[in-house]
Amino acid sequence: MTTMTALRAHHRGGPEVLTVESAPVPVPAPGEVLVAVHAAAITFDELTWEETWTRDGVDRTPTILSHEVSGVVTEIGSGVTDLQQGDEVYGLVAFDRDGAAAEFVAMPATDLATKPSTVSHPVAAALPLAGLTALQALLDHAAVRPGEEVLVHGGAGGVGALTVQLAAQLGAEVTATVRSDTRDLVQGFGARRVIDTRTEAFDETGATYDVVIDTVGGQTLDRSFGVLRRGGRLATLSAPPPPGRADEIGVTATFFIVTANRVQLAELAELVDRGRLHVEIARTFPLAEGREAFESGSRPGRRAGKTVLVVRD
């Protein structure tokens, strides 16, 4: 087979530029494997990422969307010794290369780990980006310790929900903000307190925190400095914090972009298989309805969790 079905964009834009069409099957380079995609999770904002459209300043369209994958290894590139044909795997595709909204994706073997065995491919596909982001925010950047007070913004979102769960398992006292009717859900994830910012401002309660994990950005990021204790840590996923602001109030603030990490993917899979990490799916779409899947991100009343494209049953 030399061609496959893929969700592609030939020029910048929103969901309206997406087309399900025929594309060449990628060939794995040395160190890479070819994965038969069973499911691919989407991130609505990826249409706004520069990496979606260019690499090193050079246009790379047509581009294939979606960077979270669960599937089966079908071809092994030279130099790969730790994966075999038929292995069920999941992982994170680099943001500046073609993604997994297709029947096949080629990617470095080191960006994949064994799929969690107790969940379906769609559930596994919803884990890599959000799970790695949550784990890296809490451990690599905020260094959360047991007993610390942690505020998670966007606690019902794809990243936020996993951040709440992982922070609670680290022994932190977790408060989460939401903008939806998800209080019970987020409390079930381990949040001691849930603040619905539609009716209550998180920075007018008098509470202070050792750590803030910000998945929202904008004014939420700016206001978060006011609830950090001296010596506190803030990790944000949205944009770099204002220069000098952290130093002024004696805290640290870090902006980071998630990276693939096989060891951490394996840790997340183990937590899922032990029943300690729940992955929430908002909705699934067949690959043929990829454009509609991206359009669903702007519709009111969307459920908590990730949106996933089902490529193979």
PDB file of N, CA, C and O in Angstrom, residues 201-250:
ATOM      1  N   ALA A 201     -14.292  34.306  42.016  1.00  0.00           N
ATOM      2  CA  ALA A 201     -12.940  34.618  41.555  1.00  0.00           C
ATOM      3  C   ALA A 201     -11.929  33.858  42.407  1.00  0.00           C
ATOM      4  O   ALA A 201     -11.978  33.930  43.641  1.00  0.00           O
ATOM      5  N   PHE A 202     -11.022  33.147  41.759  1.00  0.00           N
ATOM      6  CA  PHE A 202     -10.075  32.317  42.509  1.00  0.00           C
ATOM      7  C   PHE A 202      -9.127  33.150  43.364  1.00  0.00           C
ATOM      8  O   PHE A 202      -8.581  32.669  44.358  1.00  0.00           O
ATOM      9  N   ASP A 203      -8.924  34.429  42.989  1.00  0.00           N
ATOM     10  CA  ASP A 203      -7.966  35.270  43.713  1.00  0.00           C
ATOM     11  C   ASP A 203      -8.645  36.220  44.692  1.00  0.00           C
ATOM     12  O   ASP A 203      -8.016  37.155  45.182  1.00  0.00           O
ATOM     13  N   GLU A 204      -9.894  35.980  45.016  1.00  0.00           N
ATOM     14  CA  GLU A 204     -10.585  36.818  45.996  1.00  0.00           C
ATOM     15  C   GLU A 204     -11.020  36.012  47.217  1.00  0.00           C
ATOM     16  O   GLU A 204     -11.819  36.477  48.018  1.00  0.00           O
ATOM     17  N   THR A 205     -10.476  34.808  47.340  1.00  0.00           N
ATOM     18  CA  THR A 205     -10.855  33.948  48.468  1.00  0.00           C
ATOM     19  C   THR A 205      -9.902  34.096  49.646  1.00  0.00           C
ATOM     20  O   THR A 205     -10.195  33.608  50.739  1.00  0.00           O
ATOM     21  N   GLY A 206      -8.760  34.736  49.418  1.00  0.00           N
ATOM     22  CA  GLY A 206      -7.757  34.854  50.471  1.00  0.00           C
ATOM     23  C   GLY A 206      -6.816  33.668  50.539  1.00  0.00           C
ATOM     24  O   GLY A 206      -5.857  33.677  51.318  1.00  0.00           O
ATOM     25  N   ALA A 207      -7.066  32.637  49.741  1.00  0.00           N
ATOM     26  CA  ALA A 207      -6.209  31.457  49.752  1.00  0.00           C
ATOM     27  C   ALA A 207      -4.902  31.732  49.029  1.00  0.00           C
ATOM     28  O   ALA A 207      -4.846  32.507  48.064  1.00  0.00           O
ATOM     29  N   THR A 208      -3.832  31.076  49.501  1.00  0.00           N
ATOM     30  CA  THR A 208      -2.539  31.147  48.830  1.00  0.00           C
ATOM     31  C   THR A 208      -2.019  29.730  48.619  1.00  0.00           C
ATOM     32  O   THR A 208      -2.435  28.792  49.304  1.00  0.00           O
ATOM     33  N   TYR A 209      -1.073  29.609  47.680  1.00  0.00           N
ATOM     34  CA  TYR A 209      -0.648  28.280  47.253  1.00  0.00           C
ATOM     35  C   TYR A 209       0.866  28.221  47.101  1.00  0.00           C
ATOM     36  O   TYR A 209       1.533  29.231  46.841  1.00  0.00           O
ATOM     37  N   ASP A 210       1.376  26.993  47.251  1.00  0.00           N
ATOM     38  CA  ASP A 210       2.798  26.758  47.003  1.00  0.00           C
ATOM     39  C   ASP A 210       3.086  26.649  45.514  1.00  0.00           C
ATOM     40  O   ASP A 210       4.163  27.026  45.058  1.00  0.00           O
ATOM     41  N   VAL A 211       2.115  26.107  44.774  1.00  0.00           N
ATOM     42  CA  VAL A 211       2.300  25.842  43.345  1.00  0.00           C
ATOM     43  C   VAL A 211       1.025  26.193  42.598  1.00  0.00           C
ATOM     44  O   VAL A 211      -0.083  25.901  43.069  1.00  0.00           O
ATOM     45  N   VAL A 212       1.187  26.809  41.418  1.00  0.00           N
ATOM     46  CA  VAL A 212       0.070  27.009  40.488  1.00  0.00           C
ATOM     47  C   VAL A 212       0.450  26.368  39.163  1.00  0.00           C
ATOM     48  O   VAL A 212       1.532  26.624  38.626  1.00  0.00           O
ATOM     49  N   ILE A 213      -0.445  25.515  38.649  1.00  0.00           N
ATOM     50  CA  ILE A 213      -0.291  24.954  37.311  1.00  0.00           C
ATOM     51  C   ILE A 213      -1.358  25.609  36.451  1.00  0.00           C
ATOM     52  O   ILE A 213      -2.555  25.415  36.666  1.00  0.00           O
ATOM     53  N   ASP A 214      -0.917  26.403  35.464  1.00  0.00           N
ATOM     54  CA  ASP A 214      -1.847  27.194  34.649  1.00  0.00           C
ATOM     55  C   ASP A 214      -2.000  26.584  33.268  1.00  0.00           C
ATOM     56  O   ASP A 214      -1.047  26.535  32.491  1.00  0.00           O
ATOM     57  N   THR A 215      -3.217  26.119  32.952  1.00  0.00           N
ATOM     58  CA  THR A 215      -3.507  25.601  31.614  1.00  0.00           C
ATOM     59  C   THR A 215      -4.394  26.559  30.830  1.00  0.00           C
ATOM     60  O   THR A 215      -4.847  26.209  29.740  1.00  0.00           O
ATOM     61  N   VAL A 216      -4.630  27.766  31.375  1.00  0.00           N
ATOM     62  CA  VAL A 216      -5.610  28.690  30.799  1.00  0.00           C
ATOM     63  C   VAL A 216      -4.945  29.881  30.128  1.00  0.00           C
ATOM     64  O   VAL A 216      -5.255  30.245  28.995  1.00  0.00           O
ATOM     65  N   GLY A 217      -4.018  30.527  30.844  1.00  0.00           N
ATOM     66  CA  GLY A 217      -3.310  31.683  30.297  1.00  0.00           C
ATOM     67  C   GLY A 217      -4.077  32.980  30.427  1.00  0.00           C
ATOM     68  O   GLY A 217      -5.084  33.078  31.130  1.00  0.00           O
ATOM     69  N   GLY A 218      -3.597  34.017  29.711  1.00  0.00           N
ATOM     70  CA  GLY A 218      -4.262  35.315  29.715  1.00  0.00           C
ATOM     71  C   GLY A 218      -4.312  35.943  31.100  1.00  0.00           C
ATOM     72  O   GLY A 218      -3.333  35.914  31.860  1.00  0.00           O
ATOM     73  N   GLN A 219      -5.456  36.511  31.444  1.00  0.00           N
ATOM     74  CA  GLN A 219      -5.624  37.153  32.744  1.00  0.00           C
ATOM     75  C   GLN A 219      -5.489  36.151  33.886  1.00  0.00           C
ATOM     76  O   GLN A 219      -5.061  36.506  34.987  1.00  0.00           O
ATOM     77  N   THR A 220      -5.856  34.912  33.641  1.00  0.00           N
ATOM     78  CA  THR A 220      -5.709  33.893  34.689  1.00  0.00           C
ATOM     79  C   THR A 220      -4.248  33.752  35.081  1.00  0.00           C
ATOM     80  O   THR A 220      -3.913  33.676  36.271  1.00  0.00           O
ATOM     81  N   LEU A 221      -3.354  33.720  34.096  1.00  0.00           N
ATOM     82  CA  LEU A 221      -1.931  33.660  34.383  1.00  0.00           C
ATOM     83  C   LEU A 221      -1.481  34.894  35.154  1.00  0.00           C
ATOM     84  O   LEU A 221      -0.785  34.782  36.180  1.00  0.00           O
ATOM     85  N   ASP A 222      -1.851  36.074  34.689  1.00  0.00           N
ATOM     86  CA  ASP A 222      -1.432  37.314  35.352  1.00  0.00           C
ATOM     87  C   ASP A 222      -1.884  37.348  36.810  1.00  0.00           C
ATOM     88  O   ASP A 222      -1.117  37.724  37.709  1.00  0.00           O
ATOM     89  N   ARG A 223      -3.120  36.956  37.066  1.00  0.00           N
ATOM     90  CA  ARG A 223      -3.668  37.016  38.414  1.00  0.00           C
ATOM     91  C   ARG A 223      -3.119  35.927  39.326  1.00  0.00           C
ATOM     92  O   ARG A 223      -3.178  36.041  40.554  1.00  0.00           O
ATOM     93  N   SER A 224      -2.572  34.883  38.734  1.00  0.00           N
ATOM     94  CA  SER A 224      -2.067  33.774  39.537  1.00  0.00           C
ATOM     95  C   SER A 224      -0.862  34.162  40.387  1.00  0.00           C
ATOM     96  O   SER A 224      -0.624  33.555  41.438  1.00  0.00           O
ATOM     97  N   PHE A 225      -0.113  35.149  39.958  1.00  0.00           N
ATOM     98  CA  PHE A 225       1.028  35.576  40.760  1.00  0.00           C
ATOM     99  C   PHE A 225       0.580  36.066  42.136  1.00  0.00           C
ATOM    100  O   PHE A 225       1.310  35.929  43.122  1.00  0.00           O
ATOM    101  N   GLY A 226      -0.625  36.615  42.199  1.00  0.00           N
ATOM    102  CA  GLY A 226      -1.119  37.164  43.454  1.00  0.00           C
ATOM    103  C   GLY A 226      -1.521  36.133  44.488  1.00  0.00           C
ATOM    104  O   GLY A 226      -1.764  36.486  45.651  1.00  0.00           O
ATOM    105  N   VAL A 227      -1.621  34.861  44.091  1.00  0.00           N
ATOM    106  CA  VAL A 227      -2.025  33.835  45.059  1.00  0.00           C
ATOM    107  C   VAL A 227      -0.873  32.895  45.401  1.00  0.00           C
ATOM    108  O   VAL A 227      -1.067  31.918  46.134  1.00  0.00           O
ATOM    109  N   LEU A 228       0.328  33.191  44.918  1.00  0.00           N
ATOM    110  CA  LEU A 228       1.490  32.374  45.240  1.00  0.00           C
ATOM    111  C   LEU A 228       2.165  32.852  46.519  1.00  0.00           C
ATOM    112  O   LEU A 228       2.361  34.060  46.720  1.00  0.00           O
ATOM    113  N   ARG A 229       2.509  31.914  47.370  1.00  0.00           N
ATOM    114  CA  ARG A 229       3.311  32.239  48.533  1.00  0.00           C
ATOM    115  C   ARG A 229       4.740  32.559  48.108  1.00  0.00           C
ATOM    116  O   ARG A 229       5.196  32.111  47.054  1.00  0.00           O
ATOM    117  N   ARG A 230       5.452  33.303  48.929  1.00  0.00           N
ATOM    118  CA  ARG A 230       6.841  33.605  48.615  1.00  0.00           C
ATOM    119  C   ARG A 230       7.615  32.288  48.520  1.00  0.00           C
ATOM    120  O   ARG A 230       7.476  31.403  49.353  1.00  0.00           O
ATOM    121  N   GLY A 231       8.413  32.155  47.469  1.00  0.00           N
ATOM    122  CA  GLY A 231       9.115  30.907  47.225  1.00  0.00           C
ATOM    123  C   GLY A 231       8.303  29.910  46.419  1.00  0.00           C
ATOM    124  O   GLY A 231       8.773  28.803  46.143  1.00  0.00           O
ATOM    125  N   GLY A 232       7.086  30.292  46.045  1.00  0.00           N
ATOM    126  CA  GLY A 232       6.217  29.402  45.293  1.00  0.00           C
ATOM    127  C   GLY A 232       6.664  29.232  43.852  1.00  0.00           C
ATOM    128  O   GLY A 232       7.546  29.940  43.361  1.00  0.00           O
ATOM    129  N   ARG A 233       6.027  28.269  43.172  1.00  0.00           N
ATOM    130  CA  ARG A 233       6.386  27.964  41.794  1.00  0.00           C
ATOM    131  C   ARG A 233       5.145  27.967  40.921  1.00  0.00           C
ATOM    132  O   ARG A 233       4.096  27.452  41.318  1.00  0.00           O
ATOM    133  N   LEU A 234       5.286  28.548  39.747  1.00  0.00           N
ATOM    134  CA  LEU A 234       4.213  28.575  38.764  1.00  0.00           C
ATOM    135  C   LEU A 234       4.726  27.933  37.486  1.00  0.00           C
ATOM    136  O   LEU A 234       5.814  28.260  37.008  1.00  0.00           O
ATOM    137  N   ALA A 235       3.936  27.006  36.942  1.00  0.00           N
ATOM    138  CA  ALA A 235       4.240  26.419  35.631  1.00  0.00           C
ATOM    139  C   ALA A 235       3.064  26.702  34.715  1.00  0.00           C
ATOM    140  O   ALA A 235       1.918  26.426  35.069  1.00  0.00           O
ATOM    141  N   THR A 236       3.336  27.281  33.563  1.00  0.00           N
ATOM    142  CA  THR A 236       2.273  27.649  32.644  1.00  0.00           C
ATOM    143  C   THR A 236       2.514  27.048  31.272  1.00  0.00           C
ATOM    144  O   THR A 236       3.655  26.915  30.819  1.00  0.00           O
ATOM    145  N   LEU A 237       1.430  26.688  30.603  1.00  0.00           N
ATOM    146  CA  LEU A 237       1.512  26.048  29.288  1.00  0.00           C
ATOM    147  C   LEU A 237       1.157  26.996  28.162  1.00  0.00           C
ATOM    148  O   LEU A 237       1.288  26.648  26.989  1.00  0.00           O
ATOM    149  N   SER A 238       0.663  28.193  28.504  1.00  0.00           N
ATOM    150  CA  SER A 238       0.042  29.054  27.507  1.00  0.00           C
ATOM    151  C   SER A 238       1.030  29.995  26.816  1.00  0.00           C
ATOM    152  O   SER A 238       1.049  30.096  25.591  1.00  0.00           O
ATOM    153  N   ALA A 239       1.825  30.695  27.601  1.00  0.00           N
ATOM    154  CA  ALA A 239       2.747  31.695  27.053  1.00  0.00           C
ATOM    155  C   ALA A 239       3.751  32.042  28.141  1.00  0.00           C
ATOM    156  O   ALA A 239       3.476  31.858  29.330  1.00  0.00           O
ATOM    157  N   PRO A 240       4.924  32.552  27.767  1.00  0.00           N
ATOM    158  CA  PRO A 240       5.895  32.950  28.788  1.00  0.00           C
ATOM    159  C   PRO A 240       5.308  33.995  29.733  1.00  0.00           C
ATOM    160  O   PRO A 240       4.576  34.890  29.305  1.00  0.00           O
ATOM    161  N   PRO A 241       5.589  33.883  31.031  1.00  0.00           N
ATOM    162  CA  PRO A 241       5.076  34.873  31.990  1.00  0.00           C
ATOM    163  C   PRO A 241       5.726  36.230  31.771  1.00  0.00           C
ATOM    164  O   PRO A 241       6.790  36.329  31.136  1.00  0.00           O
ATOM    165  N   PRO A 242       5.115  37.302  32.260  1.00  0.00           N
ATOM    166  CA  PRO A 242       5.688  38.638  32.081  1.00  0.00           C
ATOM    167  C   PRO A 242       7.105  38.712  32.641  1.00  0.00           C
ATOM    168  O   PRO A 242       7.354  38.255  33.762  1.00  0.00           O
ATOM    169  N   PRO A 243       8.045  39.263  31.882  1.00  0.00           N
ATOM    170  CA  PRO A 243       9.438  39.330  32.345  1.00  0.00           C
ATOM    171  C   PRO A 243       9.559  40.068  33.678  1.00  0.00           C
ATOM    172  O   PRO A 243       8.970  41.137  33.868  1.00  0.00           O
ATOM    173  N   GLY A 244      10.319  39.500  34.590  1.00  0.00           N
ATOM    174  CA  GLY A 244      10.600  40.154  35.864  1.00  0.00           C
ATOM    175  C   GLY A 244       9.518  40.031  36.913  1.00  0.00           C
ATOM    176  O   GLY A 244       9.766  40.317  38.087  1.00  0.00           O
ATOM    177  N   ARG A 245       8.333  39.602  36.525  1.00  0.00           N
ATOM    178  CA  ARG A 245       7.229  39.548  37.492  1.00  0.00           C
ATOM    179  C   ARG A 245       7.523  38.570  38.625  1.00  0.00           C
ATOM    180  O   ARG A 245       7.270  38.872  39.798  1.00  0.00           O
ATOM    181  N   ALA A 246       8.047  37.416  38.292  1.00  0.00           N
ATOM    182  CA  ALA A 246       8.328  36.419  39.322  1.00  0.00           C
ATOM    183  C   ALA A 246       9.364  36.919  40.313  1.00  0.00           C
ATOM    184  O   ALA A 246       9.213  36.738  41.531  1.00  0.00           O
ATOM    185  N   ASP A 247      10.420  37.545  39.814  1.00  0.00           N
ATOM    186  CA  ASP A 247      11.474  38.044  40.695  1.00  0.00           C
ATOM    187  C   ASP A 247      10.941  39.108  41.646  1.00  0.00           C
ATOM    188  O   ASP A 247      11.375  39.186  42.811  1.00  0.00           O
ATOM    189  N   GLU A 248      10.022  39.922  41.174  1.00  0.00           N
ATOM    190  CA  GLU A 248       9.478  41.001  42.002  1.00  0.00           C
ATOM    191  C   GLU A 248       8.820  40.482  43.271  1.00  0.00           C
ATOM    192  O   GLU A 248       8.877  41.122  44.321  1.00  0.00           O
ATOM    193  N   ILE A 249       8.185  39.317  43.169  1.00  0.00           N
ATOM    194  CA  ILE A 249       7.433  38.816  44.326  1.00  0.00           C
ATOM    195  C   ILE A 249       8.064  37.568  44.936  1.00  0.00           C
ATOM    196  O   ILE A 249       7.467  36.926  45.810  1.00  0.00           O
ATOM    197  N   GLY A 250       9.265  37.221  44.480  1.00  0.00           N
ATOM    198  CA  GLY A 250       9.991  36.131  45.121  1.00  0.00           C
ATOM    199  C   GLY A 250       9.474  34.748  44.818  1.00  0.00           C
ATOM    200  O   GLY A 250       9.447  33.877  45.697  1.00  0.00           O
TER     201      GLY A 250
END
